[in-house]
Amino acid sequence: MISCLSLSSYSFCEKIALRKYRRCVKRDCIKRPQVLSAAKKDGFGLRVFVLSDLHTDYPENMAWVKNLSTKRHDKDVLLVAGDVAETYDNFVLTMSLLKERFEYVFFVPGNHDLWSRWETEDIDSLEKLNKLLDACKQLGVETNPMIIDGLGIIPLFSWYHESFDKEDDITGVRIPSLDLACKDFHACKWPESLSKRDTSLSLYFDMMNEKNQHTVKQIQRTCSQIITFSHFVPRQELCPEKRMLFYPNLPKIIGSDWLEDRIRSIHGVESSSFGCHVFGHTHFCWDAIVDGIRYVQAPLAYPRERKRRMNGGQAWLPFCIYADGDFAAKVMPCYWSDYYDVNPRTPSNTQLAPWVARFYKLI
């Protein structure tokens, strides 16, 4: 329920949308749609757009969502790869706005979505996850695999673990600990059986995908083209080398080995041009093919990042990944994946890049 929402800060149209949502929750009249086909738009086939890291707790980002056309995407599909908002109220409003603009919206949770430090209820992060999934169900936002016009779409739950990082650490400088650098360690609350410092969280979230295995197998049998998507990173190669990062220990809090294993079990070990995985979390725009699978990240990111042109995007989002029966061409400005298209990855080089070195003192 969203009874905790205050309508005073919202526009007239937003108040109407939220009141409608409340009535539907009360009457339990919103049902999950059986998505089997999508209507054609202006004679064209199905279009799928992707977006991650909306962070609409920032007013500038919420304004960006509100400014999306209410007509341009009314027959399209949107995949939201996590980090919608930190607060439940902003999450519900954001997803309501997106559902009004797109015919179908799919979602997987990110780490910021599960922060519980500002919630009005005393709940842990798993309880908040269930609360968000319930809200998605009421709004008609999809969190389970489905087939639309012959295209398989598979959301994948995931969480990161430190052992995901297999590359050499940066030494000789004082790097803040994960506890100091990563707010998840304080903003997320987990049951005692789950630890933020081992693989238990990553395994727990990966096992959440098991309930959909029957549907996934059906998609594999019937669909020649499949899009999977997650919030977290499935391969370390999808992040710049440590010496390039302002926080060199970032790879310890971004990805999951089990996520990549699951992706390969769906698309195939070698895969082909018919497989694509969308992710988020690091805020680095990315579009690259690795071992036969296309990996794409299209983040809105923080306002300050867009202003510095560091990462994230705005004018070209949401990014169209699939249109009229085929995957769309690469058009995003992806600095780092473009860099690695022409430069080899050298993780054994632990000398900090000049723009990073100036922030660290030698030990």
Tab-separated table of C-alpha atoms in Angstrom:
chain	number	residue	atom	x	y	z
A	1	MET	CA	0.000	0.000	0.000
A	2	ILE	CA	1.088	3.600	-0.509
A	3	SER	CA	-0.945	5.241	2.212
A	4	CYS	CA	2.242	6.876	3.441
A	5	LEU	CA	2.436	9.001	0.256
A	6	SER	CA	1.773	12.681	0.698
A	7	LEU	CA	0.061	14.136	-2.394
A	8	SER	CA	0.830	17.752	-1.559
A	9	SER	CA	4.143	17.804	-3.418
A	10	TYR	CA	2.818	16.330	-6.689
A	11	SER	CA	1.192	17.884	-9.755
A	12	PHE	CA	-2.519	17.503	-10.537
A	13	CYS	CA	-1.860	14.706	-13.100
A	14	GLU	CA	0.411	12.855	-10.696
A	15	LYS	CA	-2.218	13.097	-7.935
A	16	ILE	CA	-4.794	11.558	-10.264
A	17	ALA	CA	-2.398	8.708	-11.169
A	18	LEU	CA	-1.561	8.006	-7.515
A	19	ARG	CA	-5.203	8.099	-6.423
A	20	LYS	CA	-6.048	5.653	-9.212
A	21	TYR	CA	-3.256	3.386	-7.995
A	22	ARG	CA	-4.565	3.534	-4.421
A	23	ARG	CA	-8.080	2.607	-5.541
A	24	CYS	CA	-6.758	-0.331	-7.562
A	25	VAL	CA	-4.700	-1.583	-4.627
A	26	LYS	CA	-7.689	-1.313	-2.315
A	27	ARG	CA	-9.970	-3.167	-4.736
A	28	ASP	CA	-7.208	-5.492	-5.991
A	29	CYS	CA	-8.428	-4.704	-9.503
A	30	ILE	CA	-5.065	-4.473	-11.250
A	31	LYS	CA	-4.051	-7.850	-12.622
A	32	ARG	CA	-0.765	-8.866	-14.186
A	33	PRO	CA	-1.322	-8.785	-17.958
A	34	GLN	CA	-0.764	-11.861	-20.073
A	35	VAL	CA	1.768	-10.413	-22.472
A	36	LEU	CA	1.609	-12.375	-25.706
A	37	SER	CA	1.730	-9.749	-28.408
A	38	ALA	CA	2.305	-6.060	-28.810
A	39	ALA	CA	0.414	-3.749	-31.118
A	40	LYS	CA	2.243	-2.326	-34.116
A	41	LYS	CA	3.198	1.335	-34.044
A	42	ASP	CA	2.954	3.280	-37.323
A	43	GLY	CA	3.448	0.099	-39.317
A	44	PHE	CA	6.630	-0.932	-37.470
A	45	GLY	CA	7.168	-3.977	-35.302
A	46	LEU	CA	7.981	-4.383	-31.644
A	47	ARG	CA	10.457	-1.917	-30.115
A	48	VAL	CA	12.318	-2.555	-26.862
A	49	PHE	CA	14.049	0.245	-24.969
A	50	VAL	CA	16.470	-0.090	-22.054
A	51	LEU	CA	17.353	2.152	-19.145
A	52	SER	CA	19.087	1.809	-15.779
A	53	ASP	CA	20.083	3.849	-12.745
A	54	LEU	CA	17.299	6.410	-12.845
A	55	HIS	CA	17.945	7.600	-9.261
A	56	THR	CA	14.786	9.675	-9.195
A	57	ASP	CA	15.373	10.752	-5.613
A	58	TYR	CA	17.273	13.490	-7.449
A	59	PRO	CA	14.699	16.101	-8.596
A	60	GLU	CA	16.509	16.545	-11.933
A	61	ASN	CA	16.153	12.832	-12.675
A	62	MET	CA	12.497	12.723	-11.658
A	63	ALA	CA	11.905	15.708	-13.939
A	64	TRP	CA	13.569	13.792	-16.798
A	65	VAL	CA	11.142	10.893	-16.317
A	66	LYS	CA	8.155	13.247	-16.180
A	67	ASN	CA	9.301	14.861	-19.439
A	68	LEU	CA	9.279	11.575	-21.374
A	69	SER	CA	6.636	11.640	-24.076
A	70	THR	CA	3.274	10.130	-23.152
A	71	LYS	CA	2.622	9.171	-26.797
A	72	ARG	CA	5.943	8.272	-28.439
A	73	HIS	CA	6.354	4.950	-26.590
A	74	ASP	CA	2.750	3.923	-25.977
A	75	LYS	CA	3.233	0.620	-27.869
A	76	ASP	CA	6.824	-0.006	-26.757
A	77	VAL	CA	8.543	-2.170	-24.147
A	78	LEU	CA	10.910	-0.716	-21.508
A	79	LEU	CA	13.447	-2.752	-19.512
A	80	VAL	CA	14.447	-0.995	-16.281
A	81	ALA	CA	17.711	-2.472	-14.990
A	82	GLY	CA	17.500	-1.338	-11.379
A	83	ASP	CA	18.279	1.623	-9.125
A	84	VAL	CA	15.008	3.409	-9.729
A	85	ALA	CA	14.846	5.229	-6.397
A	86	GLU	CA	15.963	4.910	-2.805
A	87	THR	CA	12.589	5.713	-1.234
A	88	TYR	CA	9.468	3.631	-1.732
A	89	ASP	CA	7.345	6.680	-2.515
A	90	ASN	CA	9.637	7.796	-5.337
A	91	PHE	CA	9.869	4.241	-6.629
A	92	VAL	CA	6.076	3.942	-6.924
A	93	LEU	CA	5.743	7.358	-8.564
A	94	THR	CA	8.546	6.655	-11.043
A	95	MET	CA	7.228	3.267	-12.074
A	96	SER	CA	3.700	4.708	-12.359
A	97	LEU	CA	4.989	7.398	-14.726
A	98	LEU	CA	6.896	4.872	-16.827
A	99	LYS	CA	3.914	2.526	-17.024
A	100	GLU	CA	1.791	5.430	-18.300
A	101	ARG	CA	4.331	6.038	-21.083
A	102	PHE	CA	5.182	2.473	-22.185
A	103	GLU	CA	2.828	-0.374	-22.963
A	104	TYR	CA	5.003	-2.869	-21.078
A	105	VAL	CA	7.581	-2.164	-18.367
A	106	PHE	CA	9.934	-4.810	-16.918
A	107	PHE	CA	12.012	-4.319	-13.750
A	108	VAL	CA	14.785	-5.918	-11.712
A	109	PRO	CA	15.925	-4.418	-8.383
A	110	GLY	CA	19.206	-2.647	-7.818
A	111	ASN	CA	21.067	-1.958	-4.592
A	112	HIS	CA	19.657	1.561	-4.092
A	113	ASP	CA	16.123	0.223	-4.455
A	114	LEU	CA	16.712	-1.933	-1.362
A	115	TRP	CA	18.112	0.779	0.902
A	116	SER	CA	15.866	0.967	3.949
A	117	ARG	CA	17.392	3.780	5.973
A	118	TRP	CA	14.658	6.351	5.227
A	119	GLU	CA	11.624	4.076	5.159
A	120	THR	CA	8.730	4.934	7.473
A	121	GLU	CA	8.420	1.262	8.416
A	122	ASP	CA	11.096	-0.679	10.279
A	123	ILE	CA	11.775	-3.240	7.555
A	124	ASP	CA	14.883	-4.985	6.302
A	125	SER	CA	16.002	-5.015	2.680
A	126	LEU	CA	14.351	-8.343	1.847
A	127	GLU	CA	11.064	-7.079	3.213
A	128	LYS	CA	11.467	-3.957	1.135
A	129	LEU	CA	12.196	-6.103	-1.929
A	130	ASN	CA	8.887	-7.916	-1.443
A	131	LYS	CA	7.169	-4.574	-0.976
A	132	LEU	CA	8.590	-3.298	-4.277
A	133	LEU	CA	7.620	-6.478	-6.120
A	134	ASP	CA	4.092	-6.184	-4.739
A	135	ALA	CA	3.936	-2.594	-5.990
A	136	CYS	CA	5.119	-3.735	-9.423
A	137	LYS	CA	2.380	-6.356	-9.523
A	138	GLN	CA	-0.267	-3.782	-8.677
A	139	LEU	CA	1.059	-1.390	-11.330
A	140	GLY	CA	1.287	-4.065	-14.033
A	141	VAL	CA	5.095	-3.868	-14.128
A	142	GLU	CA	6.616	-7.215	-15.083
A	143	THR	CA	9.322	-8.912	-12.982
A	144	ASN	CA	9.056	-12.394	-14.528
A	145	PRO	CA	10.161	-13.797	-17.911
A	146	MET	CA	7.763	-13.397	-20.832
A	147	ILE	CA	7.517	-13.716	-24.593
A	148	ILE	CA	6.376	-10.693	-26.598
A	149	ASP	CA	5.972	-11.038	-30.371
A	150	GLY	CA	8.392	-13.965	-30.419
A	151	LEU	CA	11.063	-12.139	-28.380
A	152	GLY	CA	12.061	-13.694	-25.046
A	153	ILE	CA	12.588	-11.213	-22.205
A	154	ILE	CA	14.137	-12.595	-19.010
A	155	PRO	CA	14.709	-10.451	-15.875
A	156	LEU	CA	17.489	-11.855	-13.653
A	157	PHE	CA	17.790	-11.159	-9.935
A	158	SER	CA	21.363	-10.736	-8.676
A	159	TRP	CA	23.656	-9.231	-6.024
A	160	TYR	CA	27.413	-8.678	-5.912
A	161	HIS	CA	30.173	-10.481	-3.997
A	162	GLU	CA	33.777	-9.409	-3.361
A	163	SER	CA	35.306	-12.556	-4.892
A	164	PHE	CA	33.877	-11.475	-8.264
A	165	ASP	CA	37.017	-9.318	-8.504
A	166	LYS	CA	39.810	-11.487	-9.963
A	167	GLU	CA	42.234	-8.758	-11.093
A	168	ASP	CA	45.334	-7.378	-9.355
A	169	ASP	CA	44.715	-4.825	-6.619
A	170	ILE	CA	46.197	-1.342	-6.630
A	171	THR	CA	48.909	-1.132	-3.961
A	172	GLY	CA	51.079	1.615	-2.536
A	173	VAL	CA	48.230	4.074	-1.966
A	174	ARG	CA	45.638	4.429	0.768
A	175	ILE	CA	42.246	3.360	-0.646
A	176	PRO	CA	39.140	3.722	1.563
A	177	SER	CA	37.647	0.444	2.767
A	178	LEU	CA	34.474	-0.941	1.234
A	179	ASP	CA	32.582	-0.107	4.430
A	180	LEU	CA	33.511	3.560	4.067
A	181	ALA	CA	33.103	3.823	0.305
A	182	CYS	CA	29.928	1.805	-0.240
A	183	LYS	CA	26.710	3.051	1.374
A	184	ASP	CA	25.080	-0.354	0.838
A	185	PHE	CA	26.987	-1.609	3.880
A	186	HIS	CA	24.974	0.775	6.059
A	187	ALA	CA	21.801	1.563	4.100
A	188	CYS	CA	20.840	-2.076	3.491
A	189	LYS	CA	19.632	-4.254	6.371
A	190	TRP	CA	19.854	-8.017	5.980
A	191	PRO	CA	18.691	-10.980	8.073
A	192	GLU	CA	21.436	-12.585	10.147
A	193	SER	CA	21.602	-15.538	7.759
A	194	LEU	CA	22.867	-13.279	4.967
A	195	SER	CA	26.214	-11.495	5.027
A	196	LYS	CA	27.417	-8.531	3.009
A	197	ARG	CA	30.996	-9.834	3.168
A	198	ASP	CA	30.667	-13.295	1.593
A	199	THR	CA	28.753	-14.950	-1.250
A	200	SER	CA	25.526	-15.615	0.663
A	201	LEU	CA	23.669	-12.576	-0.702
A	202	SER	CA	24.752	-13.252	-4.258
A	203	LEU	CA	23.654	-16.877	-3.997
A	204	TYR	CA	20.350	-15.931	-2.374
A	205	PHE	CA	19.410	-13.543	-5.180
A	206	ASP	CA	20.578	-15.950	-7.864
A	207	MET	CA	18.358	-18.690	-6.410
A	208	MET	CA	15.371	-16.366	-6.770
A	209	ASN	CA	15.623	-17.037	-10.508
A	210	GLU	CA	14.997	-20.754	-10.032
A	211	LYS	CA	11.240	-20.303	-9.709
A	212	ASN	CA	11.191	-19.133	-13.343
A	213	GLN	CA	13.185	-22.017	-14.814
A	214	HIS	CA	10.161	-23.628	-16.462
A	215	THR	CA	9.310	-20.358	-18.241
A	216	VAL	CA	12.951	-19.810	-19.201
A	217	LYS	CA	13.129	-23.261	-20.784
A	218	GLN	CA	9.952	-22.543	-22.703
A	219	ILE	CA	11.491	-19.301	-23.967
A	220	GLN	CA	14.639	-21.168	-25.017
A	221	ARG	CA	12.564	-23.676	-26.974
A	222	THR	CA	10.381	-21.149	-28.742
A	223	CYS	CA	12.434	-17.948	-29.160
A	224	SER	CA	15.374	-17.446	-31.486
A	225	GLN	CA	16.062	-14.026	-29.940
A	226	ILE	CA	16.362	-13.439	-26.188
A	227	ILE	CA	17.161	-10.402	-24.045
A	228	THR	CA	18.213	-11.001	-20.443
A	229	PHE	CA	18.756	-8.145	-18.025
A	230	SER	CA	20.048	-7.580	-14.507
A	231	HIS	CA	21.173	-4.672	-12.387
A	232	PHE	CA	24.605	-6.003	-11.502
A	233	VAL	CA	27.584	-6.712	-13.742
A	234	PRO	CA	28.099	-10.271	-15.039
A	235	ARG	CA	31.743	-9.961	-16.169
A	236	GLN	CA	34.669	-7.920	-14.883
A	237	GLU	CA	35.616	-6.981	-18.455
A	238	LEU	CA	32.492	-4.814	-18.496
A	239	CYS	CA	34.121	-2.361	-16.105
A	240	PRO	CA	37.278	-0.261	-16.704
A	241	GLU	CA	40.541	-1.509	-15.206
A	242	LYS	CA	41.179	-0.559	-11.582
A	243	ARG	CA	43.901	1.947	-12.423
A	244	MET	CA	41.313	3.938	-14.403
A	245	LEU	CA	38.755	4.140	-11.589
A	246	PHE	CA	38.405	6.925	-9.041
A	247	TYR	CA	37.615	4.149	-6.564
A	248	PRO	CA	39.970	1.321	-7.589
A	249	ASN	CA	38.188	-1.263	-5.422
A	250	LEU	CA	34.904	-0.761	-7.282
A	251	PRO	CA	35.058	-4.248	-8.935
A	252	LYS	CA	34.596	-5.837	-5.495
A	253	ILE	CA	31.060	-4.413	-5.224
A	254	ILE	CA	29.641	-4.641	-8.747
A	255	GLY	CA	29.124	-8.178	-9.977
A	256	SER	CA	28.356	-11.849	-9.609
A	257	ASP	CA	29.944	-14.966	-11.111
A	258	TRP	CA	26.616	-16.791	-10.741
A	259	LEU	CA	24.944	-14.130	-12.844
A	260	GLU	CA	27.267	-14.769	-15.790
A	261	ASP	CA	26.825	-18.527	-15.405
A	262	ARG	CA	23.064	-18.070	-15.564
A	263	ILE	CA	23.299	-15.799	-18.605
A	264	ARG	CA	25.425	-18.389	-20.426
A	265	SER	CA	22.975	-21.137	-19.475
A	266	ILE	CA	20.258	-19.119	-21.208
A	267	HIS	CA	22.048	-17.766	-24.276
A	268	GLY	CA	24.527	-20.596	-24.708
A	269	VAL	CA	28.218	-20.824	-23.910
A	270	GLU	CA	29.329	-19.423	-27.252
A	271	SER	CA	26.049	-17.643	-28.001
A	272	SER	CA	25.413	-15.761	-31.247
A	273	SER	CA	24.130	-12.511	-32.658
A	274	PHE	CA	20.714	-13.409	-31.229
A	275	GLY	CA	21.690	-12.971	-27.550
A	276	CYS	CA	21.838	-9.722	-25.572
A	277	HIS	CA	22.234	-8.901	-21.890
A	278	VAL	CA	21.422	-5.497	-20.387
A	279	PHE	CA	22.873	-4.417	-17.026
A	280	GLY	CA	23.408	-1.318	-14.879
A	281	HIS	CA	25.007	-0.259	-11.582
A	282	THR	CA	28.402	1.204	-12.605
A	283	HIS	CA	26.959	4.170	-14.559
A	284	PHE	CA	29.375	3.526	-17.440
A	285	CYS	CA	27.621	3.559	-20.809
A	286	TRP	CA	28.589	0.260	-22.430
A	287	ASP	CA	27.907	-1.603	-25.665
A	288	ALA	CA	30.228	-4.491	-26.491
A	289	ILE	CA	30.180	-8.096	-27.662
A	290	VAL	CA	32.089	-10.503	-25.401
A	291	ASP	CA	32.245	-14.214	-26.245
A	292	GLY	CA	29.270	-13.927	-28.556
A	293	ILE	CA	26.857	-12.009	-26.290
A	294	ARG	CA	26.115	-8.319	-26.627
A	295	TYR	CA	26.330	-6.516	-23.272
A	296	VAL	CA	24.662	-3.101	-22.954
A	297	GLN	CA	24.416	-0.530	-20.171
A	298	ALA	CA	22.322	2.628	-20.702
A	299	PRO	CA	22.294	4.565	-17.393
A	300	LEU	CA	20.697	7.902	-16.631
A	301	ALA	CA	23.136	8.181	-13.669
A	302	TYR	CA	23.535	11.123	-11.277
A	303	PRO	CA	22.991	14.734	-12.421
A	304	ARG	CA	26.564	15.672	-11.465
A	305	GLU	CA	27.928	12.861	-13.629
A	306	ARG	CA	25.988	14.042	-16.650
A	307	LYS	CA	27.137	17.613	-16.136
A	308	ARG	CA	30.771	16.485	-16.037
A	309	ARG	CA	30.138	14.216	-19.029
A	310	MET	CA	31.741	11.434	-17.007
A	311	ASN	CA	29.111	8.770	-17.569
A	312	GLY	CA	25.394	8.312	-17.925
A	313	GLY	CA	23.241	9.910	-20.570
A	314	GLN	CA	20.160	11.952	-21.147
A	315	ALA	CA	19.200	13.057	-24.672
A	316	TRP	CA	19.684	9.602	-26.241
A	317	LEU	CA	17.848	7.703	-23.494
A	318	PRO	CA	15.996	5.432	-23.246
A	319	PHE	CA	18.129	3.427	-25.677
A	320	CYS	CA	16.371	1.311	-28.316
A	321	ILE	CA	17.981	-2.149	-28.221
A	322	TYR	CA	15.491	-3.997	-30.421
A	323	ALA	CA	13.280	-2.860	-33.282
A	324	ASP	CA	11.197	-4.568	-35.963
A	325	GLY	CA	12.563	-8.056	-35.411
A	326	ASP	CA	16.270	-7.316	-34.943
A	327	PHE	CA	18.734	-5.872	-32.454
A	328	ALA	CA	19.416	-2.188	-33.018
A	329	ALA	CA	22.772	-0.831	-34.112
A	330	LYS	CA	25.217	0.618	-31.617
A	331	VAL	CA	24.590	4.363	-31.377
A	332	MET	CA	25.241	5.257	-27.717
A	333	PRO	CA	28.303	7.349	-26.818
A	334	CYS	CA	30.166	4.609	-24.899
A	335	TYR	CA	33.604	5.963	-24.037
A	336	TRP	CA	34.970	2.943	-22.170
A	337	SER	CA	33.640	0.095	-24.275
A	338	ASP	CA	34.798	2.029	-27.364
A	339	TYR	CA	38.197	2.379	-25.707
A	340	TYR	CA	38.484	-1.383	-25.184
A	341	ASP	CA	37.400	-2.036	-28.756
A	342	VAL	CA	40.810	-0.728	-29.849
A	343	ASN	CA	42.973	-1.097	-26.715
A	344	PRO	CA	43.836	-4.358	-24.931
A	345	ARG	CA	42.817	-4.801	-21.322
A	346	THR	CA	45.942	-4.869	-19.108
A	347	PRO	CA	44.768	-5.518	-15.522
A	348	SER	CA	48.307	-6.408	-14.428
A	349	ASN	CA	49.218	-2.741	-14.906
A	350	THR	CA	48.514	-1.258	-11.470
A	351	GLN	CA	49.934	2.218	-12.040
A	352	LEU	CA	47.112	4.675	-11.436
A	353	ALA	CA	46.005	6.789	-14.371
A	354	PRO	CA	47.032	10.463	-13.951
A	355	TRP	CA	43.458	11.666	-13.356
A	356	VAL	CA	43.118	9.097	-10.540
A	357	ALA	CA	46.609	9.369	-9.010
A	358	ARG	CA	46.120	12.995	-8.008
A	359	PHE	CA	43.418	11.920	-5.542
A	360	TYR	CA	45.619	9.432	-3.661
A	361	LYS	CA	48.650	9.733	-1.429
A	362	LEU	CA	51.455	7.202	-1.425
A	363	ILE	CA	51.732	5.072	1.681
